[in-house]
Amino acid sequence: TGATTKVVARYVSIKNIAGLLREGKDGSPLDIRHSVLHHFLACSNAQLFGNQPMRTLLQFKWETYARNLFLRELALYVICLILFFTFTVIVTDTETIATTTGLFEDDLGTVGIATSCLLPLFSIRTVVREYKHHMQVTTRHVFSAWRTFRIITSLFVMASVFLFIARSQATIVVSAISAALMWFQALYFL
Protein backbone atom coordinates (compact mmCIF):
# COMPACT_ATOMS: atom_id res chain seq x y z
CA THR A 1 0.00 0.00 0.00
CA GLY A 2 2.99 2.28 0.27
CA ALA A 3 2.18 3.42 3.82
CA THR A 4 5.09 3.82 6.18
CA THR A 5 5.11 3.65 9.91
CA LYS A 6 7.74 5.33 12.02
CA VAL A 7 8.99 3.33 14.94
CA VAL A 8 11.07 4.67 17.80
CA ALA A 9 13.36 2.10 19.36
CA ARG A 10 15.65 2.62 22.31
CA TYR A 11 18.22 0.18 23.54
CA VAL A 12 19.79 0.25 26.98
CA SER A 13 22.36 -2.45 27.52
CA ILE A 14 21.40 -3.26 31.09
CA LYS A 15 19.35 -6.41 31.44
CA ASN A 16 15.83 -5.90 32.85
CA ILE A 17 16.31 -2.17 33.36
CA ALA A 18 12.80 -1.36 32.15
CA GLY A 19 11.24 -3.96 34.41
CA LEU A 20 9.90 -6.00 31.48
CA LEU A 21 10.76 -9.27 33.14
CA ARG A 22 10.50 -12.73 31.66
CA GLU A 23 10.61 -16.15 33.27
CA GLY A 24 13.66 -17.35 35.15
CA LYS A 25 15.97 -20.06 33.84
CA ASP A 26 13.90 -22.72 35.59
CA GLY A 27 10.63 -21.37 34.14
CA SER A 28 9.53 -19.70 37.38
CA PRO A 29 8.20 -16.16 37.03
CA LEU A 30 10.51 -13.36 38.07
CA ASP A 31 9.04 -10.48 40.02
CA ILE A 32 9.65 -6.77 40.15
CA ARG A 33 12.13 -7.15 43.01
CA HIS A 34 14.67 -8.44 40.50
CA SER A 35 14.56 -5.43 38.18
CA VAL A 36 17.29 -2.82 38.07
CA LEU A 37 14.78 -0.01 38.64
CA HIS A 38 13.59 -1.69 41.83
CA HIS A 39 17.16 -1.90 43.12
CA PHE A 40 17.70 1.76 42.23
CA LEU A 41 14.59 2.66 44.24
CA ALA A 42 15.83 0.60 47.18
CA CYS A 43 19.05 2.67 47.24
CA SER A 44 17.03 5.81 48.02
CA ASN A 45 19.46 7.86 45.92
CA ALA A 46 17.67 10.30 43.62
CA GLN A 47 20.91 10.98 41.70
CA LEU A 48 20.62 7.54 40.09
CA PHE A 49 17.62 8.85 38.14
CA GLY A 50 19.20 12.14 37.07
CA ASN A 51 21.28 10.95 34.14
CA GLN A 52 20.05 11.19 30.55
CA PRO A 53 19.63 7.44 29.82
CA MET A 54 17.57 6.97 32.97
CA ARG A 55 15.44 10.05 32.26
CA THR A 56 14.84 8.74 28.73
CA LEU A 57 13.86 5.34 30.09
CA LEU A 58 11.48 6.82 32.66
CA GLN A 59 9.95 9.13 30.03
CA PHE A 60 9.41 6.10 27.76
CA LYS A 61 7.75 4.14 30.59
CA TRP A 62 5.57 7.15 31.44
CA GLU A 63 4.42 7.62 27.84
CA THR A 64 3.80 3.94 27.09
CA TYR A 65 2.26 2.76 30.34
CA ALA A 66 2.32 4.85 33.47
CA ARG A 67 0.41 7.90 32.21
CA ASN A 68 -2.61 5.79 31.19
CA LEU A 69 -2.50 3.93 34.49
CA PHE A 70 -2.29 7.20 36.44
CA LEU A 71 -5.15 8.79 34.50
CA ARG A 72 -7.34 5.69 34.96
CA GLU A 73 -6.66 5.62 38.70
CA LEU A 74 -7.27 9.38 38.93
CA ALA A 75 -10.61 9.04 37.10
CA LEU A 76 -11.71 6.22 39.40
CA TYR A 77 -10.70 8.25 42.43
CA VAL A 78 -12.61 11.32 41.20
CA ILE A 79 -15.71 9.16 40.70
CA CYS A 80 -15.30 7.79 44.22
CA LEU A 81 -14.78 11.30 45.60
CA ILE A 82 -17.95 12.56 43.89
CA LEU A 83 -19.91 9.57 45.20
CA PHE A 84 -18.61 10.14 48.70
CA PHE A 85 -19.37 13.87 48.52
CA THR A 86 -22.93 12.99 47.48
CA PHE A 87 -23.07 10.45 50.28
CA THR A 88 -21.97 12.99 52.94
CA VAL A 89 -24.59 15.49 51.79
CA ILE A 90 -27.23 12.77 52.01
CA VAL A 91 -26.00 11.71 55.46
CA THR A 92 -26.60 15.20 56.85
CA ASP A 93 -29.92 15.65 55.02
CA THR A 94 -31.34 12.31 56.22
CA GLU A 95 -30.19 12.66 59.82
CA THR A 96 -33.77 12.82 61.08
CA ILE A 97 -34.74 9.45 59.54
CA ALA A 98 -34.47 6.99 62.43
CA THR A 99 -34.60 3.60 60.70
CA THR A 100 -33.06 1.93 57.67
CA THR A 101 -36.52 1.14 56.31
CA GLY A 102 -37.29 4.84 56.61
CA LEU A 103 -34.43 5.51 54.17
CA PHE A 104 -36.20 3.41 51.52
CA GLU A 105 -39.35 5.49 51.97
CA ASP A 106 -37.48 8.75 51.34
CA ASP A 107 -36.17 9.67 47.85
CA LEU A 108 -32.93 11.09 49.20
CA GLY A 109 -32.56 8.10 51.48
CA THR A 110 -32.88 5.78 48.49
CA VAL A 111 -30.06 7.63 46.73
CA GLY A 112 -28.06 7.30 49.96
CA ILE A 113 -28.62 3.54 49.95
CA ALA A 114 -27.51 3.38 46.29
CA THR A 115 -24.28 5.27 47.01
CA SER A 116 -23.83 3.06 50.06
CA CYS A 117 -23.77 0.06 47.75
CA LEU A 118 -21.13 1.57 45.44
CA LEU A 119 -18.69 3.09 47.92
CA PRO A 120 -17.58 -0.19 49.54
CA LEU A 121 -16.63 -1.48 46.08
CA PHE A 122 -14.13 1.36 45.68
CA SER A 123 -12.85 0.88 49.23
CA ILE A 124 -12.42 -2.87 48.92
CA ARG A 125 -10.61 -2.37 45.60
CA THR A 126 -8.16 0.02 47.26
CA VAL A 127 -7.51 -2.26 50.24
CA VAL A 128 -6.98 -5.31 48.01
CA ARG A 129 -4.64 -3.42 45.66
CA GLU A 130 -2.55 -2.02 48.50
CA TYR A 131 -2.38 -5.40 50.21
CA LYS A 132 -1.35 -7.15 46.96
CA HIS A 133 1.33 -4.54 46.35
CA HIS A 134 2.64 -4.99 49.86
CA MET A 135 2.77 -8.77 49.42
CA GLN A 136 4.55 -8.56 46.03
CA VAL A 137 7.24 -6.14 47.09
CA THR A 138 8.73 -6.58 50.53
CA THR A 139 11.62 -4.14 50.76
CA ARG A 140 11.92 -1.52 53.45
CA HIS A 141 10.68 1.43 51.36
CA VAL A 142 7.47 -0.19 50.11
CA PHE A 143 5.50 -0.47 53.34
CA SER A 144 4.99 3.22 53.55
CA ALA A 145 2.85 5.51 55.61
CA TRP A 146 1.03 6.44 52.39
CA ARG A 147 -0.17 2.88 51.78
CA THR A 148 -1.27 2.59 55.39
CA PHE A 149 -3.05 5.94 55.07
CA ARG A 150 -4.93 4.76 51.96
CA ILE A 151 -6.04 1.58 53.72
CA ILE A 152 -7.19 3.51 56.80
CA THR A 153 -9.11 5.97 54.62
CA SER A 154 -10.85 3.11 52.82
CA LEU A 155 -11.78 1.53 56.13
CA PHE A 156 -13.22 4.86 57.35
CA VAL A 157 -15.31 5.13 54.17
CA MET A 158 -16.67 1.62 54.69
CA ALA A 159 -17.37 2.40 58.36
CA SER A 160 -19.29 5.53 57.27
CA VAL A 161 -21.45 3.44 54.97
CA PHE A 162 -22.20 0.80 57.57
CA LEU A 163 -22.98 3.42 60.22
CA PHE A 164 -25.30 5.19 57.76
CA ILE A 165 -27.21 2.00 57.02
CA ALA A 166 -27.37 1.19 60.75
CA ARG A 167 -28.60 4.78 61.35
CA SER A 168 -25.94 5.43 63.98
CA GLN A 169 -25.41 8.88 65.47
CA ALA A 170 -21.68 8.52 64.79
CA THR A 171 -22.23 8.54 61.02
CA ILE A 172 -21.71 12.28 60.60
CA VAL A 173 -18.46 12.34 62.59
CA VAL A 174 -16.98 9.31 60.84
CA SER A 175 -18.10 10.65 57.45
CA ALA A 176 -16.49 14.00 58.17
CA ILE A 177 -13.19 12.31 59.07
CA SER A 178 -13.45 10.15 55.94
CA ALA A 179 -14.10 13.21 53.77
CA ALA A 180 -11.06 15.01 55.18
CA LEU A 181 -8.88 11.95 54.54
CA MET A 182 -10.19 11.60 50.99
CA TRP A 183 -9.57 15.26 50.17
CA PHE A 184 -6.03 14.90 51.49
CA GLN A 185 -5.55 12.00 49.05
CA ALA A 186 -6.97 14.16 46.24
CA LEU A 187 -4.29 16.76 46.95
CA TYR A 188 -1.68 14.01 46.62
CA PHE A 189 -3.00 12.98 43.19
CA LEU A 190 -2.86 16.53 41.94
PDB file of C-alpha atoms in Angstrom:
ATOM      1  CA  THR A   1       0.000   0.000   0.000  1.00  0.00           C
ATOM      2  CA  GLY A   2       2.990   2.281   0.268  1.00  0.00           C
ATOM      3  CA  ALA A   3       2.183   3.423   3.817  1.00  0.00           C
ATOM      4  CA  THR A   4       5.094   3.817   6.179  1.00  0.00           C
ATOM      5  CA  THR A   5       5.108   3.650   9.906  1.00  0.00           C
ATOM      6  CA  LYS A   6       7.743   5.330  12.016  1.00  0.00           C
ATOM      7  CA  VAL A   7       8.994   3.335  14.944  1.00  0.00           C
ATOM      8  CA  VAL A   8      11.073   4.666  17.801  1.00  0.00           C
ATOM      9  CA  ALA A   9      13.356   2.103  19.364  1.00  0.00           C
ATOM     10  CA  ARG A  10      15.651   2.623  22.308  1.00  0.00           C
ATOM     11  CA  TYR A  11      18.217   0.183  23.537  1.00  0.00           C
ATOM     12  CA  VAL A  12      19.791   0.247  26.977  1.00  0.00           C
ATOM     13  CA  SER A  13      22.365  -2.451  27.517  1.00  0.00           C
ATOM     14  CA  ILE A  14      21.401  -3.258  31.093  1.00  0.00           C
ATOM     15  CA  LYS A  15      19.348  -6.412  31.444  1.00  0.00           C
ATOM     16  CA  ASN A  16      15.827  -5.901  32.846  1.00  0.00           C
ATOM     17  CA  ILE A  17      16.308  -2.167  33.357  1.00  0.00           C
ATOM     18  CA  ALA A  18      12.803  -1.364  32.147  1.00  0.00           C
ATOM     19  CA  GLY A  19      11.244  -3.964  34.411  1.00  0.00           C
ATOM     20  CA  LEU A  20       9.903  -6.005  31.479  1.00  0.00           C
ATOM     21  CA  LEU A  21      10.761  -9.267  33.140  1.00  0.00           C
ATOM     22  CA  ARG A  22      10.501 -12.729  31.659  1.00  0.00           C
ATOM     23  CA  GLU A  23      10.608 -16.149  33.266  1.00  0.00           C
ATOM     24  CA  GLY A  24      13.656 -17.347  35.146  1.00  0.00           C
ATOM     25  CA  LYS A  25      15.967 -20.057  33.839  1.00  0.00           C
ATOM     26  CA  ASP A  26      13.904 -22.723  35.590  1.00  0.00           C
ATOM     27  CA  GLY A  27      10.635 -21.366  34.139  1.00  0.00           C
ATOM     28  CA  SER A  28       9.527 -19.699  37.380  1.00  0.00           C
ATOM     29  CA  PRO A  29       8.195 -16.165  37.029  1.00  0.00           C
ATOM     30  CA  LEU A  30      10.507 -13.359  38.068  1.00  0.00           C
ATOM     31  CA  ASP A  31       9.040 -10.485  40.017  1.00  0.00           C
ATOM     32  CA  ILE A  32       9.649  -6.770  40.147  1.00  0.00           C
ATOM     33  CA  ARG A  33      12.134  -7.150  43.009  1.00  0.00           C
ATOM     34  CA  HIS A  34      14.671  -8.443  40.500  1.00  0.00           C
ATOM     35  CA  SER A  35      14.562  -5.425  38.179  1.00  0.00           C
ATOM     36  CA  VAL A  36      17.292  -2.816  38.075  1.00  0.00           C
ATOM     37  CA  LEU A  37      14.782  -0.012  38.644  1.00  0.00           C
ATOM     38  CA  HIS A  38      13.592  -1.692  41.825  1.00  0.00           C
ATOM     39  CA  HIS A  39      17.162  -1.903  43.118  1.00  0.00           C
ATOM     40  CA  PHE A  40      17.702   1.757  42.226  1.00  0.00           C
ATOM     41  CA  LEU A  41      14.591   2.659  44.243  1.00  0.00           C
ATOM     42  CA  ALA A  42      15.828   0.600  47.181  1.00  0.00           C
ATOM     43  CA  CYS A  43      19.051   2.665  47.236  1.00  0.00           C
ATOM     44  CA  SER A  44      17.031   5.814  48.016  1.00  0.00           C
ATOM     45  CA  ASN A  45      19.457   7.855  45.921  1.00  0.00           C
ATOM     46  CA  ALA A  46      17.674  10.296  43.617  1.00  0.00           C
ATOM     47  CA  GLN A  47      20.912  10.977  41.701  1.00  0.00           C
ATOM     48  CA  LEU A  48      20.622   7.538  40.086  1.00  0.00           C
ATOM     49  CA  PHE A  49      17.621   8.848  38.140  1.00  0.00           C
ATOM     50  CA  GLY A  50      19.204  12.136  37.071  1.00  0.00           C
ATOM     51  CA  ASN A  51      21.285  10.952  34.139  1.00  0.00           C
ATOM     52  CA  GLN A  52      20.050  11.187  30.553  1.00  0.00           C
ATOM     53  CA  PRO A  53      19.633   7.437  29.822  1.00  0.00           C
ATOM     54  CA  MET A  54      17.566   6.969  32.975  1.00  0.00           C
ATOM     55  CA  ARG A  55      15.436  10.050  32.256  1.00  0.00           C
ATOM     56  CA  THR A  56      14.842   8.744  28.735  1.00  0.00           C
ATOM     57  CA  LEU A  57      13.856   5.339  30.088  1.00  0.00           C
ATOM     58  CA  LEU A  58      11.484   6.822  32.657  1.00  0.00           C
ATOM     59  CA  GLN A  59       9.953   9.127  30.030  1.00  0.00           C
ATOM     60  CA  PHE A  60       9.408   6.104  27.762  1.00  0.00           C
ATOM     61  CA  LYS A  61       7.752   4.140  30.585  1.00  0.00           C
ATOM     62  CA  TRP A  62       5.568   7.147  31.438  1.00  0.00           C
ATOM     63  CA  GLU A  63       4.415   7.624  27.842  1.00  0.00           C
ATOM     64  CA  THR A  64       3.800   3.945  27.094  1.00  0.00           C
ATOM     65  CA  TYR A  65       2.264   2.755  30.336  1.00  0.00           C
ATOM     66  CA  ALA A  66       2.322   4.852  33.475  1.00  0.00           C
ATOM     67  CA  ARG A  67       0.407   7.897  32.207  1.00  0.00           C
ATOM     68  CA  ASN A  68      -2.607   5.790  31.187  1.00  0.00           C
ATOM     69  CA  LEU A  69      -2.500   3.929  34.492  1.00  0.00           C
ATOM     70  CA  PHE A  70      -2.286   7.200  36.436  1.00  0.00           C
ATOM     71  CA  LEU A  71      -5.151   8.793  34.499  1.00  0.00           C
ATOM     72  CA  ARG A  72      -7.335   5.691  34.956  1.00  0.00           C
ATOM     73  CA  GLU A  73      -6.660   5.624  38.697  1.00  0.00           C
ATOM     74  CA  LEU A  74      -7.271   9.376  38.932  1.00  0.00           C
ATOM     75  CA  ALA A  75     -10.608   9.041  37.097  1.00  0.00           C
ATOM     76  CA  LEU A  76     -11.713   6.223  39.398  1.00  0.00           C
ATOM     77  CA  TYR A  77     -10.698   8.249  42.427  1.00  0.00           C
ATOM     78  CA  VAL A  78     -12.609  11.323  41.200  1.00  0.00           C
ATOM     79  CA  ILE A  79     -15.714   9.160  40.698  1.00  0.00           C
ATOM     80  CA  CYS A  80     -15.299   7.793  44.216  1.00  0.00           C
ATOM     81  CA  LEU A  81     -14.785  11.298  45.596  1.00  0.00           C
ATOM     82  CA  ILE A  82     -17.949  12.565  43.890  1.00  0.00           C
ATOM     83  CA  LEU A  83     -19.906   9.568  45.198  1.00  0.00           C
ATOM     84  CA  PHE A  84     -18.611  10.138  48.697  1.00  0.00           C
ATOM     85  CA  PHE A  85     -19.368  13.868  48.524  1.00  0.00           C
ATOM     86  CA  THR A  86     -22.929  12.992  47.479  1.00  0.00           C
ATOM     87  CA  PHE A  87     -23.066  10.448  50.284  1.00  0.00           C
ATOM     88  CA  THR A  88     -21.970  12.987  52.940  1.00  0.00           C
ATOM     89  CA  VAL A  89     -24.594  15.487  51.788  1.00  0.00           C
ATOM     90  CA  ILE A  90     -27.231  12.766  52.010  1.00  0.00           C
ATOM     91  CA  VAL A  91     -26.000  11.711  55.462  1.00  0.00           C
ATOM     92  CA  THR A  92     -26.602  15.203  56.848  1.00  0.00           C
ATOM     93  CA  ASP A  93     -29.921  15.650  55.019  1.00  0.00           C
ATOM     94  CA  THR A  94     -31.340  12.311  56.219  1.00  0.00           C
ATOM     95  CA  GLU A  95     -30.190  12.658  59.825  1.00  0.00           C
ATOM     96  CA  THR A  96     -33.773  12.816  61.078  1.00  0.00           C
ATOM     97  CA  ILE A  97     -34.738   9.447  59.543  1.00  0.00           C
ATOM     98  CA  ALA A  98     -34.473   6.989  62.429  1.00  0.00           C
ATOM     99  CA  THR A  99     -34.599   3.598  60.695  1.00  0.00           C
ATOM    100  CA  THR A 100     -33.062   1.931  57.666  1.00  0.00           C
ATOM    101  CA  THR A 101     -36.518   1.141  56.307  1.00  0.00           C
ATOM    102  CA  GLY A 102     -37.293   4.838  56.609  1.00  0.00           C
ATOM    103  CA  LEU A 103     -34.429   5.508  54.172  1.00  0.00           C
ATOM    104  CA  PHE A 104     -36.198   3.412  51.524  1.00  0.00           C
ATOM    105  CA  GLU A 105     -39.352   5.494  51.967  1.00  0.00           C
ATOM    106  CA  ASP A 106     -37.477   8.750  51.336  1.00  0.00           C
ATOM    107  CA  ASP A 107     -36.174   9.672  47.849  1.00  0.00           C
ATOM    108  CA  LEU A 108     -32.926  11.092  49.197  1.00  0.00           C
ATOM    109  CA  GLY A 109     -32.556   8.097  51.485  1.00  0.00           C
ATOM    110  CA  THR A 110     -32.876   5.778  48.493  1.00  0.00           C
ATOM    111  CA  VAL A 111     -30.058   7.630  46.729  1.00  0.00           C
ATOM    112  CA  GLY A 112     -28.063   7.300  49.955  1.00  0.00           C
ATOM    113  CA  ILE A 113     -28.619   3.545  49.949  1.00  0.00           C
ATOM    114  CA  ALA A 114     -27.513   3.384  46.288  1.00  0.00           C
ATOM    115  CA  THR A 115     -24.279   5.269  47.006  1.00  0.00           C
ATOM    116  CA  SER A 116     -23.833   3.060  50.062  1.00  0.00           C
ATOM    117  CA  CYS A 117     -23.769   0.064  47.750  1.00  0.00           C
ATOM    118  CA  LEU A 118     -21.130   1.571  45.440  1.00  0.00           C
ATOM    119  CA  LEU A 119     -18.692   3.093  47.924  1.00  0.00           C
ATOM    120  CA  PRO A 120     -17.580  -0.185  49.542  1.00  0.00           C
ATOM    121  CA  LEU A 121     -16.627  -1.476  46.079  1.00  0.00           C
ATOM    122  CA  PHE A 122     -14.127   1.359  45.683  1.00  0.00           C
ATOM    123  CA  SER A 123     -12.846   0.884  49.234  1.00  0.00           C
ATOM    124  CA  ILE A 124     -12.425  -2.865  48.916  1.00  0.00           C
ATOM    125  CA  ARG A 125     -10.609  -2.373  45.595  1.00  0.00           C
ATOM    126  CA  THR A 126      -8.164   0.020  47.262  1.00  0.00           C
ATOM    127  CA  VAL A 127      -7.514  -2.257  50.243  1.00  0.00           C
ATOM    128  CA  VAL A 128      -6.978  -5.305  48.014  1.00  0.00           C
ATOM    129  CA  ARG A 129      -4.636  -3.420  45.662  1.00  0.00           C
ATOM    130  CA  GLU A 130      -2.551  -2.016  48.504  1.00  0.00           C
ATOM    131  CA  TYR A 131      -2.379  -5.405  50.207  1.00  0.00           C
ATOM    132  CA  LYS A 132      -1.346  -7.147  46.962  1.00  0.00           C
ATOM    133  CA  HIS A 133       1.325  -4.536  46.352  1.00  0.00           C
ATOM    134  CA  HIS A 134       2.644  -4.989  49.858  1.00  0.00           C
ATOM    135  CA  MET A 135       2.774  -8.770  49.421  1.00  0.00           C
ATOM    136  CA  GLN A 136       4.546  -8.560  46.031  1.00  0.00           C
ATOM    137  CA  VAL A 137       7.243  -6.139  47.089  1.00  0.00           C
ATOM    138  CA  THR A 138       8.729  -6.577  50.525  1.00  0.00           C
ATOM    139  CA  THR A 139      11.621  -4.136  50.760  1.00  0.00           C
ATOM    140  CA  ARG A 140      11.920  -1.519  53.452  1.00  0.00           C
ATOM    141  CA  HIS A 141      10.678   1.425  51.363  1.00  0.00           C
ATOM    142  CA  VAL A 142       7.471  -0.195  50.114  1.00  0.00           C
ATOM    143  CA  PHE A 143       5.496  -0.474  53.343  1.00  0.00           C
ATOM    144  CA  SER A 144       4.995   3.222  53.555  1.00  0.00           C
ATOM    145  CA  ALA A 145       2.852   5.506  55.615  1.00  0.00           C
ATOM    146  CA  TRP A 146       1.033   6.443  52.394  1.00  0.00           C
ATOM    147  CA  ARG A 147      -0.170   2.879  51.779  1.00  0.00           C
ATOM    148  CA  THR A 148      -1.273   2.594  55.393  1.00  0.00           C
ATOM    149  CA  PHE A 149      -3.050   5.940  55.069  1.00  0.00           C
ATOM    150  CA  ARG A 150      -4.933   4.757  51.963  1.00  0.00           C
ATOM    151  CA  ILE A 151      -6.043   1.578  53.719  1.00  0.00           C
ATOM    152  CA  ILE A 152      -7.190   3.515  56.801  1.00  0.00           C
ATOM    153  CA  THR A 153      -9.112   5.969  54.616  1.00  0.00           C
ATOM    154  CA  SER A 154     -10.846   3.110  52.824  1.00  0.00           C
ATOM    155  CA  LEU A 155     -11.784   1.534  56.129  1.00  0.00           C
ATOM    156  CA  PHE A 156     -13.217   4.862  57.346  1.00  0.00           C
ATOM    157  CA  VAL A 157     -15.313   5.126  54.170  1.00  0.00           C
ATOM    158  CA  MET A 158     -16.668   1.619  54.694  1.00  0.00           C
ATOM    159  CA  ALA A 159     -17.370   2.400  58.356  1.00  0.00           C
ATOM    160  CA  SER A 160     -19.291   5.526  57.274  1.00  0.00           C
ATOM    161  CA  VAL A 161     -21.450   3.439  54.965  1.00  0.00           C
ATOM    162  CA  PHE A 162     -22.203   0.796  57.570  1.00  0.00           C
ATOM    163  CA  LEU A 163     -22.977   3.418  60.216  1.00  0.00           C
ATOM    164  CA  PHE A 164     -25.303   5.189  57.764  1.00  0.00           C
ATOM    165  CA  ILE A 165     -27.209   1.998  57.022  1.00  0.00           C
ATOM    166  CA  ALA A 166     -27.374   1.187  60.751  1.00  0.00           C
ATOM    167  CA  ARG A 167     -28.597   4.778  61.347  1.00  0.00           C
ATOM    168  CA  SER A 168     -25.945   5.432  63.978  1.00  0.00           C
ATOM    169  CA  GLN A 169     -25.410   8.883  65.469  1.00  0.00           C
ATOM    170  CA  ALA A 170     -21.679   8.524  64.793  1.00  0.00           C
ATOM    171  CA  THR A 171     -22.226   8.542  61.018  1.00  0.00           C
ATOM    172  CA  ILE A 172     -21.707  12.279  60.603  1.00  0.00           C
ATOM    173  CA  VAL A 173     -18.461  12.341  62.593  1.00  0.00           C
ATOM    174  CA  VAL A 174     -16.975   9.307  60.836  1.00  0.00           C
ATOM    175  CA  SER A 175     -18.104  10.648  57.445  1.00  0.00           C
ATOM    176  CA  ALA A 176     -16.485  14.004  58.175  1.00  0.00           C
ATOM    177  CA  ILE A 177     -13.194  12.309  59.071  1.00  0.00           C
ATOM    178  CA  SER A 178     -13.445  10.151  55.940  1.00  0.00           C
ATOM    179  CA  ALA A 179     -14.101  13.206  53.773  1.00  0.00           C
ATOM    180  CA  ALA A 180     -11.056  15.011  55.181  1.00  0.00           C
ATOM    181  CA  LEU A 181      -8.879  11.953  54.539  1.00  0.00           C
ATOM    182  CA  MET A 182     -10.193  11.595  50.994  1.00  0.00           C
ATOM    183  CA  TRP A 183      -9.570  15.259  50.167  1.00  0.00           C
ATOM    184  CA  PHE A 184      -6.035  14.895  51.488  1.00  0.00           C
ATOM    185  CA  GLN A 185      -5.555  12.001  49.051  1.00  0.00           C
ATOM    186  CA  ALA A 186      -6.972  14.158  46.241  1.00  0.00           C
ATOM    187  CA  LEU A 187      -4.292  16.757  46.947  1.00  0.00           C
ATOM    188  CA  TYR A 188      -1.678  14.012  46.617  1.00  0.00           C
ATOM    189  CA  PHE A 189      -3.004  12.980  43.188  1.00  0.00           C
ATOM    190  CA  LEU A 190      -2.860  16.533  41.944  1.00  0.00           C
TER     191      LEU A 190
END
